[in-house]
GROMACS .gro file of C-alpha atoms in nm:
model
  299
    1UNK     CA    1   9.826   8.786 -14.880
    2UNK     CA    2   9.723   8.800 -14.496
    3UNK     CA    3   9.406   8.635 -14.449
    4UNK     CA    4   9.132   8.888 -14.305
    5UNK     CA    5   9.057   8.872 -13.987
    6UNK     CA    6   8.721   8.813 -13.808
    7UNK     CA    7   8.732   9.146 -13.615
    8UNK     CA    8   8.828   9.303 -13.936
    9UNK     CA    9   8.492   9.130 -14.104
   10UNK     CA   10   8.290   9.257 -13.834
   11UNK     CA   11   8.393   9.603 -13.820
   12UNK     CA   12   8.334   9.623 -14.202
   13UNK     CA   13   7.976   9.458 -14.180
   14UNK     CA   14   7.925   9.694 -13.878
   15UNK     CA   15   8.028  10.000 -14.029
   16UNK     CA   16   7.824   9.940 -14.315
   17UNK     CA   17   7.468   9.893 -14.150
   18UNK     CA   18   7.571  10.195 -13.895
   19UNK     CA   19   7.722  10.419 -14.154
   20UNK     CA   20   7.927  10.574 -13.842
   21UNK     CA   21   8.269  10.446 -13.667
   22UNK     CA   22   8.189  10.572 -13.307
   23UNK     CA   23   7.821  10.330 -13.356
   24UNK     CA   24   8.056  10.082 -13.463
   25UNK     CA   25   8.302  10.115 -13.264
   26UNK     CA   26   8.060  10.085 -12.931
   27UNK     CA   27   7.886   9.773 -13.071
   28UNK     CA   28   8.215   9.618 -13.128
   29UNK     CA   29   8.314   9.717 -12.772
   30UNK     CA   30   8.634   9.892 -12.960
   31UNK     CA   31   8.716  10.235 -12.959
   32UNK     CA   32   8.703  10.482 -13.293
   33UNK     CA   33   9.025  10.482 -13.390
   34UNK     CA   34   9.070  10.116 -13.382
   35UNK     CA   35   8.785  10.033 -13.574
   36UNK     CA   36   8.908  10.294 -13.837
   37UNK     CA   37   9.282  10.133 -13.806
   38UNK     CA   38   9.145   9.817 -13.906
   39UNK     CA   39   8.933   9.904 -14.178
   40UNK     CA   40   9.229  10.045 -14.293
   41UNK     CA   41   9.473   9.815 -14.275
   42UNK     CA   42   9.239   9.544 -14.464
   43UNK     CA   43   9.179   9.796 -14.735
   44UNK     CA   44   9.525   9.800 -14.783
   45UNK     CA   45   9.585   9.420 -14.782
   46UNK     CA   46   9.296   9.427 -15.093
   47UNK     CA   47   9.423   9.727 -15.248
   48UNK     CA   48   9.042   9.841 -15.264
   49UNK     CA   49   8.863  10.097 -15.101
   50UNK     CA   50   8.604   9.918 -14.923
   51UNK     CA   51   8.401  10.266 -14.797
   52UNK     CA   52   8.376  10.643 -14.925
   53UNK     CA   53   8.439  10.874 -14.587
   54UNK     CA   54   8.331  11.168 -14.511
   55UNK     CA   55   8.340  11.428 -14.227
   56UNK     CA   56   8.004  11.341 -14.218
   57UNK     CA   57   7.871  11.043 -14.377
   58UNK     CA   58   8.020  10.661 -14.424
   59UNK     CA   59   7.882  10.455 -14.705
   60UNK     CA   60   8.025  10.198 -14.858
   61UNK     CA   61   8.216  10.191 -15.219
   62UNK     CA   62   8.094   9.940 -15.517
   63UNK     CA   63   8.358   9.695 -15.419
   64UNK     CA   64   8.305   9.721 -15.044
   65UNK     CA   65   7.917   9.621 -15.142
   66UNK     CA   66   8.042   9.335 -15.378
   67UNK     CA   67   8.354   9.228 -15.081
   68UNK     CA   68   7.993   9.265 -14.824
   69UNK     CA   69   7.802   9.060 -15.046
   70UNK     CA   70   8.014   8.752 -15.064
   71UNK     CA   71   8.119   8.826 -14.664
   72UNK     CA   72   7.818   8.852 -14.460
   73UNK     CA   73   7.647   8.495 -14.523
   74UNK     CA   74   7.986   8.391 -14.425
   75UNK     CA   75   7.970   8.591 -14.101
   76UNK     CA   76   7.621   8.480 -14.015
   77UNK     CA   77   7.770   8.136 -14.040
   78UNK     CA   78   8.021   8.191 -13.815
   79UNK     CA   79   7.782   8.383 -13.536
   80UNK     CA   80   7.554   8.097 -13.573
   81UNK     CA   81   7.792   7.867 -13.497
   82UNK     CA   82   7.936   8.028 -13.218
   83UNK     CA   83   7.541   8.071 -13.054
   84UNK     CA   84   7.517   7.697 -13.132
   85UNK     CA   85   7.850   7.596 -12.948
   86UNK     CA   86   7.742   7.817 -12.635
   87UNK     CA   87   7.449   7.655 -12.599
   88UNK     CA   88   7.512   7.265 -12.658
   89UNK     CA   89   7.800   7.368 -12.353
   90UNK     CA   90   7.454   7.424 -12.172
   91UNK     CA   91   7.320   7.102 -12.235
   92UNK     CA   92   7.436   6.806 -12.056
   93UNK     CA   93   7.468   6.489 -12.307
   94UNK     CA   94   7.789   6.261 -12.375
   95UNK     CA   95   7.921   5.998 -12.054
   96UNK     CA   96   7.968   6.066 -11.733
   97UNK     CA   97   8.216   5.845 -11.566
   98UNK     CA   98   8.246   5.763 -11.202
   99UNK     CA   99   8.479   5.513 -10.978
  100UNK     CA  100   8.325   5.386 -10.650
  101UNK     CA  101   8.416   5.188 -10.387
  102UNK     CA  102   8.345   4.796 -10.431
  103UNK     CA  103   8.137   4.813 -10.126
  104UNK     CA  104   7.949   5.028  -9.891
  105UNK     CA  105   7.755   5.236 -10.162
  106UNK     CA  106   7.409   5.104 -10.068
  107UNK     CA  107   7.148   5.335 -10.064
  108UNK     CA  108   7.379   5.644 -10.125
  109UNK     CA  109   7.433   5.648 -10.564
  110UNK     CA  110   7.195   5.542 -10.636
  111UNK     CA  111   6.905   5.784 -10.540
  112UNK     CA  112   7.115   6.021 -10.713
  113UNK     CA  113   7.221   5.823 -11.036
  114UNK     CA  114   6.808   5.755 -11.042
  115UNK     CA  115   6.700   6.132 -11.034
  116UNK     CA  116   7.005   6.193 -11.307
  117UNK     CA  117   6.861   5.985 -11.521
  118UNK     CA  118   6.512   6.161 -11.489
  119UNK     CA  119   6.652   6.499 -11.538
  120UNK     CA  120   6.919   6.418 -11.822
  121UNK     CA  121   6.827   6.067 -12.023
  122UNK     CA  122   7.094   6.153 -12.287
  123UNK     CA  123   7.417   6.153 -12.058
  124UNK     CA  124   7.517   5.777 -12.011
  125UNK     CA  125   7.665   5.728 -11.640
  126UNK     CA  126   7.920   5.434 -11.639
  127UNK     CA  127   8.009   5.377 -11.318
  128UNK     CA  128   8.310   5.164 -11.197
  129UNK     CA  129   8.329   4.983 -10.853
  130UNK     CA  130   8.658   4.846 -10.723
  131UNK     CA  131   8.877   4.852 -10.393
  132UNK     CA  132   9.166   5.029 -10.502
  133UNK     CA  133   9.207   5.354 -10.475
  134UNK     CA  134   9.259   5.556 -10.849
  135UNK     CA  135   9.377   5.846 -10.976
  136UNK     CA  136   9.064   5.956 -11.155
  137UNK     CA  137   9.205   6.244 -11.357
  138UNK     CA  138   9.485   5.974 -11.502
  139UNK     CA  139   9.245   5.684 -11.540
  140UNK     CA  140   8.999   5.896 -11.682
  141UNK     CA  141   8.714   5.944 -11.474
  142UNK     CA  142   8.470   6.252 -11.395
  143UNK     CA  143   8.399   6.212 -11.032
  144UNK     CA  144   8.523   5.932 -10.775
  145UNK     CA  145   8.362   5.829 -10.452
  146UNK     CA  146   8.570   5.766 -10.123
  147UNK     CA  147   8.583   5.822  -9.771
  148UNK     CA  148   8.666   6.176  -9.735
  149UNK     CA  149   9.012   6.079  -9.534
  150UNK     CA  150   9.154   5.956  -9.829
  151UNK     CA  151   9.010   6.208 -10.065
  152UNK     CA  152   9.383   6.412 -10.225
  153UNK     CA  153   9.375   6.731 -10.069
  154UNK     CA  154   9.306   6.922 -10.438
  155UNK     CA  155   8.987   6.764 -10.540
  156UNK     CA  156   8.696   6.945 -10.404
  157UNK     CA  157   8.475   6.683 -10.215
  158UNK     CA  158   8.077   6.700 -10.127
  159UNK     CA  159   7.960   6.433  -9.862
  160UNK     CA  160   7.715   6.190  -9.952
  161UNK     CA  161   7.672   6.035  -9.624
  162UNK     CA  162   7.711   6.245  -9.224
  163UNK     CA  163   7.973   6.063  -9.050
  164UNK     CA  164   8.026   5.685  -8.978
  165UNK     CA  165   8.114   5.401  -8.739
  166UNK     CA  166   8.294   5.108  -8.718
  167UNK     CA  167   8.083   4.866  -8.515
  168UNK     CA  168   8.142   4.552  -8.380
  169UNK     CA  169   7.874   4.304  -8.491
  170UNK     CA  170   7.680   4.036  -8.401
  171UNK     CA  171   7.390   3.800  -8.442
  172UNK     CA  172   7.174   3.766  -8.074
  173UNK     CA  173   7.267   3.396  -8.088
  174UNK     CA  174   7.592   3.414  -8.113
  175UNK     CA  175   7.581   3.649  -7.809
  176UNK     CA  176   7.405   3.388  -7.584
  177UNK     CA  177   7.603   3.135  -7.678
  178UNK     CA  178   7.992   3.285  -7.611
  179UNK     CA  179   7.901   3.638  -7.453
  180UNK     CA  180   7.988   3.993  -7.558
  181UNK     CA  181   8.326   4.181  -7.545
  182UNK     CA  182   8.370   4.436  -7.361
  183UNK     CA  183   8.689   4.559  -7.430
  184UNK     CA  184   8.841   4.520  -7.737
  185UNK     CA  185   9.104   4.306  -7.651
  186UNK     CA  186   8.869   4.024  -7.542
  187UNK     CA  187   8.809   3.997  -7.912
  188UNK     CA  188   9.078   3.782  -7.918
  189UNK     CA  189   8.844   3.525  -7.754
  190UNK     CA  190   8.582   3.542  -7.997
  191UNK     CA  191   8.534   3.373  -8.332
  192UNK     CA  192   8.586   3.679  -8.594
  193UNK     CA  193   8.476   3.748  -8.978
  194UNK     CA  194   8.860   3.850  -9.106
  195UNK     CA  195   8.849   4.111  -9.359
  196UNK     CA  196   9.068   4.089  -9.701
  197UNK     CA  197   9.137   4.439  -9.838
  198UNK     CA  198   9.204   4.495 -10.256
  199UNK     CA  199   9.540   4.475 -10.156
  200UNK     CA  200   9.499   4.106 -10.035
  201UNK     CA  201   9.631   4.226  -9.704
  202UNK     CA  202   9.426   4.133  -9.382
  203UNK     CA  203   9.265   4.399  -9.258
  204UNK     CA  204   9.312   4.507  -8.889
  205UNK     CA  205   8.990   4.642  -8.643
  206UNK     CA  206   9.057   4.977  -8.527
  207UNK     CA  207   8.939   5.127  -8.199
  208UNK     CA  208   9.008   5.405  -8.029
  209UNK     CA  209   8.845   5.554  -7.637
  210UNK     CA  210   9.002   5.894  -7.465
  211UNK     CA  211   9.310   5.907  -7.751
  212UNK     CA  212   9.396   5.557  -7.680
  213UNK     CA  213   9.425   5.383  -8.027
  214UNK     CA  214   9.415   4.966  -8.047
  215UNK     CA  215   9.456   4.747  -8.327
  216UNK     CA  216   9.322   4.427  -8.337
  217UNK     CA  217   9.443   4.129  -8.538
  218UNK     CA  218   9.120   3.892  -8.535
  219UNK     CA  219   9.084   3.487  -8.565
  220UNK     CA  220   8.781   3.339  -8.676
  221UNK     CA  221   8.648   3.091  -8.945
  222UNK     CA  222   8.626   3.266  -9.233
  223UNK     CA  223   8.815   3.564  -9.460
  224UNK     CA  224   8.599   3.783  -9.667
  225UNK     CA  225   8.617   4.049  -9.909
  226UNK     CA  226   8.229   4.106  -9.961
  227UNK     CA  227   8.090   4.297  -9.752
  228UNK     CA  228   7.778   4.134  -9.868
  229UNK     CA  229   7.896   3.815  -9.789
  230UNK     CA  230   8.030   3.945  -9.415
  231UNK     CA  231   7.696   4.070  -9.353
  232UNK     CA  232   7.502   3.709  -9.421
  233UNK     CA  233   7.813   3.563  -9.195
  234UNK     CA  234   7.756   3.766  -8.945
  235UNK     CA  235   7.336   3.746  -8.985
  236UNK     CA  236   7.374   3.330  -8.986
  237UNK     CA  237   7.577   3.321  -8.669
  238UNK     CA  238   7.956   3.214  -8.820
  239UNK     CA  239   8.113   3.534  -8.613
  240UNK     CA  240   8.132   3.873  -8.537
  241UNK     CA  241   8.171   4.145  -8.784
  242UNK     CA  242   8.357   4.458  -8.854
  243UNK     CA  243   8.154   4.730  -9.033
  244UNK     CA  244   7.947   5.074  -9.051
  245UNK     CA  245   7.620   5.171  -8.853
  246UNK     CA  246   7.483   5.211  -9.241
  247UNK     CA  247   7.567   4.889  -9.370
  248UNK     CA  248   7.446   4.689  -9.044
  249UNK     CA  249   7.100   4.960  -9.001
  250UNK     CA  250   6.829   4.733  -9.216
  251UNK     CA  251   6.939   4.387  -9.034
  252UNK     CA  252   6.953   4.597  -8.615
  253UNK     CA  253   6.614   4.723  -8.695
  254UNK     CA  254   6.507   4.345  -8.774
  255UNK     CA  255   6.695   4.240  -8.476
  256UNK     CA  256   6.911   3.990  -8.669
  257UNK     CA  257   7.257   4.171  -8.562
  258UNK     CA  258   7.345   4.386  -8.244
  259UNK     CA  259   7.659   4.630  -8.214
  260UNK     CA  260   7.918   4.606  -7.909
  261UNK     CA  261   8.228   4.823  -7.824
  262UNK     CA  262   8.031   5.143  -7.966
  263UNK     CA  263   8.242   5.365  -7.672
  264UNK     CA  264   8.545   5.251  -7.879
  265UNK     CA  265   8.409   5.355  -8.224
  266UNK     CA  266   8.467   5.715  -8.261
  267UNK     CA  267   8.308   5.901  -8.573
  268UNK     CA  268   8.448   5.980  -8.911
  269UNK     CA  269   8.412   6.157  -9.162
  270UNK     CA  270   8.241   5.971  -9.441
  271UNK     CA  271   8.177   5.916  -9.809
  272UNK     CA  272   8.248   6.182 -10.059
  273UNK     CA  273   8.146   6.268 -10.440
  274UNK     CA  274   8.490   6.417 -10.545
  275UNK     CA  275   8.652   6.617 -10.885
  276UNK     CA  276   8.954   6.761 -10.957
  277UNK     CA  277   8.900   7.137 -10.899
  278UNK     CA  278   8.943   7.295 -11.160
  279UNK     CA  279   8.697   7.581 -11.351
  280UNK     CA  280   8.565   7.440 -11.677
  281UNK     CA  281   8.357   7.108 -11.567
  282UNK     CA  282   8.178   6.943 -11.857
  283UNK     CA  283   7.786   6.999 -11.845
  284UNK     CA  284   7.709   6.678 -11.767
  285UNK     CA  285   7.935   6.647 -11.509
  286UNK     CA  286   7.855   6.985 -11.352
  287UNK     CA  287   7.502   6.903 -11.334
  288UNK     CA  288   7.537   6.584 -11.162
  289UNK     CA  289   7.748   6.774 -10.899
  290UNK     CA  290   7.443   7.000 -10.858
  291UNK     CA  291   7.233   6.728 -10.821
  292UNK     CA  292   7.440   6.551 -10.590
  293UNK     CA  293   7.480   6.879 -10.395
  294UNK     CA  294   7.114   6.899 -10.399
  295UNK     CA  295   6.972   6.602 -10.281
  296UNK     CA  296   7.252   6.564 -10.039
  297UNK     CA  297   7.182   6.918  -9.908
  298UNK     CA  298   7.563   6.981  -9.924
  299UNK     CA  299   7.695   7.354  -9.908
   0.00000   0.00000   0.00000
């Protein structure tokens, strides 16, 4: 026999406590006739008569008070559950996972991984740091971080930092002992920090004045792939350095760097929190969004 089913429950348990189809029928959000139609048809699949009609009264028959009986704990069951599942998809708890760039992140996540963990102390956050760019979907991450230029075109992004430069720089005594450039071709002259990117390839300075774009391949003692490590370089006189206003801010302020060939380092667009863009987001994912939308005063 055809299994019952749940609308057919409901408009029986329905029709019992209203003792009237059209009641039923608008609490079921179902019109009269359907409500009657499936009454029906389930009566037939038991071969009982589950309710005495009238013209003007509905009441139910012995056996549709036994079949109600053995029914409506069953029912409750199910509506509890169903109350239960909508609201655990209301509260955030499980992993979130994010990939990040290996470097350049200071002072950006974290603020917002801190507050997370304030609001939501059951969601663990695993975050993943590395050069390469992933596929986040395929590797099986929540949200990535990257520079919005490089962000695939249908992932919705929210910027975590206004927009960036490339600087040039340098500690004061390495400027009074072999000058500044002033163009960037004169960096050819100068002892430079070499940058390896995650791909092992040697990365090449980029500057650009009145659409006029140059690439620079620099000399100098030393190839690095820390940004950490090009910063104390840099700080300790070894060369110049290629990287953002952010990352160079705390060690200008101190006076231990200074910038050159800022009217060849146009703006860009900078770091993004990005997700693929699609409707159903997990809670704790869609939270952190919020947050990150939040505190980074993103629209």
């Amino acid at each position: 026999m055809k299994r019952a089913g749940l609308i057919e429950l409901n408009a029986v348990a329905i029709v019992a406590e209203t003792r009237n189809f059209r009641s039923a029928a608008l609490a079921l959000g179902m019109s009269a006739s359907a409500v009657s139609h499936a009454i029906s048809a389930l009566e037939s699949r038991l071969g009982v008569r589950l309710f005495n009609r009238t013209t003007r009264s509905v009441s139910l028959t012995e056996a549709g008070e036994q079949f109600l009986e053995k029914v409506n704990p069953a029912l409750r069951d199910i509506a509890e559950a169903m109350e239960n599942a909508t609201e655990s998809a209301d509260v955030p708890r499980g992993r979130v996972r994010i990939n990040t760039p290996s470097d350049g992140m200071r002072g950006l996540l974290m603020p917002i991984l801190a507050e997370y963990h304030q609001r939501y102390p059951d969601v663990h956050v695993d975050v993943v740091s590395e050069g390469r760019t992933v596929d986040i979907v395929g590797e099986g991450f929540d949200l990535g971080v990257r520079l919005r230029e490089i962000v695939p075109q249908d992932m919705v992004a929210i910027p975590l930092s206004s927009e960036e430069r490339f600087l040039v720089y340098g500690a004061p005594s390495y400027f009074e002992r072999f000058g500044r450039p002033v163009a960037p071709s004169d960096l050819l002259r100068h002892a430079c920090l070499k940058m390896r990117l995650p791909s092992g390839t040697i990365y090449r300075w980029e500057f650009e004045r009145h659409g006029d774009e140059i690439r620079i391949d620099v000399n100098g003692p030393m190839t690095l792939q820390n940004m950490d490590l090009m910063l104390e370089a840099a700080v300790a006189g070894i060369g110049l350095a290629y990287m953002t206003e952010r990352r160079a801010a705390e060690e200008v302020a101190a006076g231990r760097l200074q910038s050159v060939l800022a009217d060849w380092s146009p703006p860009f667009a900078g770091l993004c929190l990005y997700f693929p863009s699609r409707r159903h987001l997990p809670p704790a994912t869609r939270v952190f969004i919020d947050l990150a939308r939040e505190m980074t005063r993103a629209p």
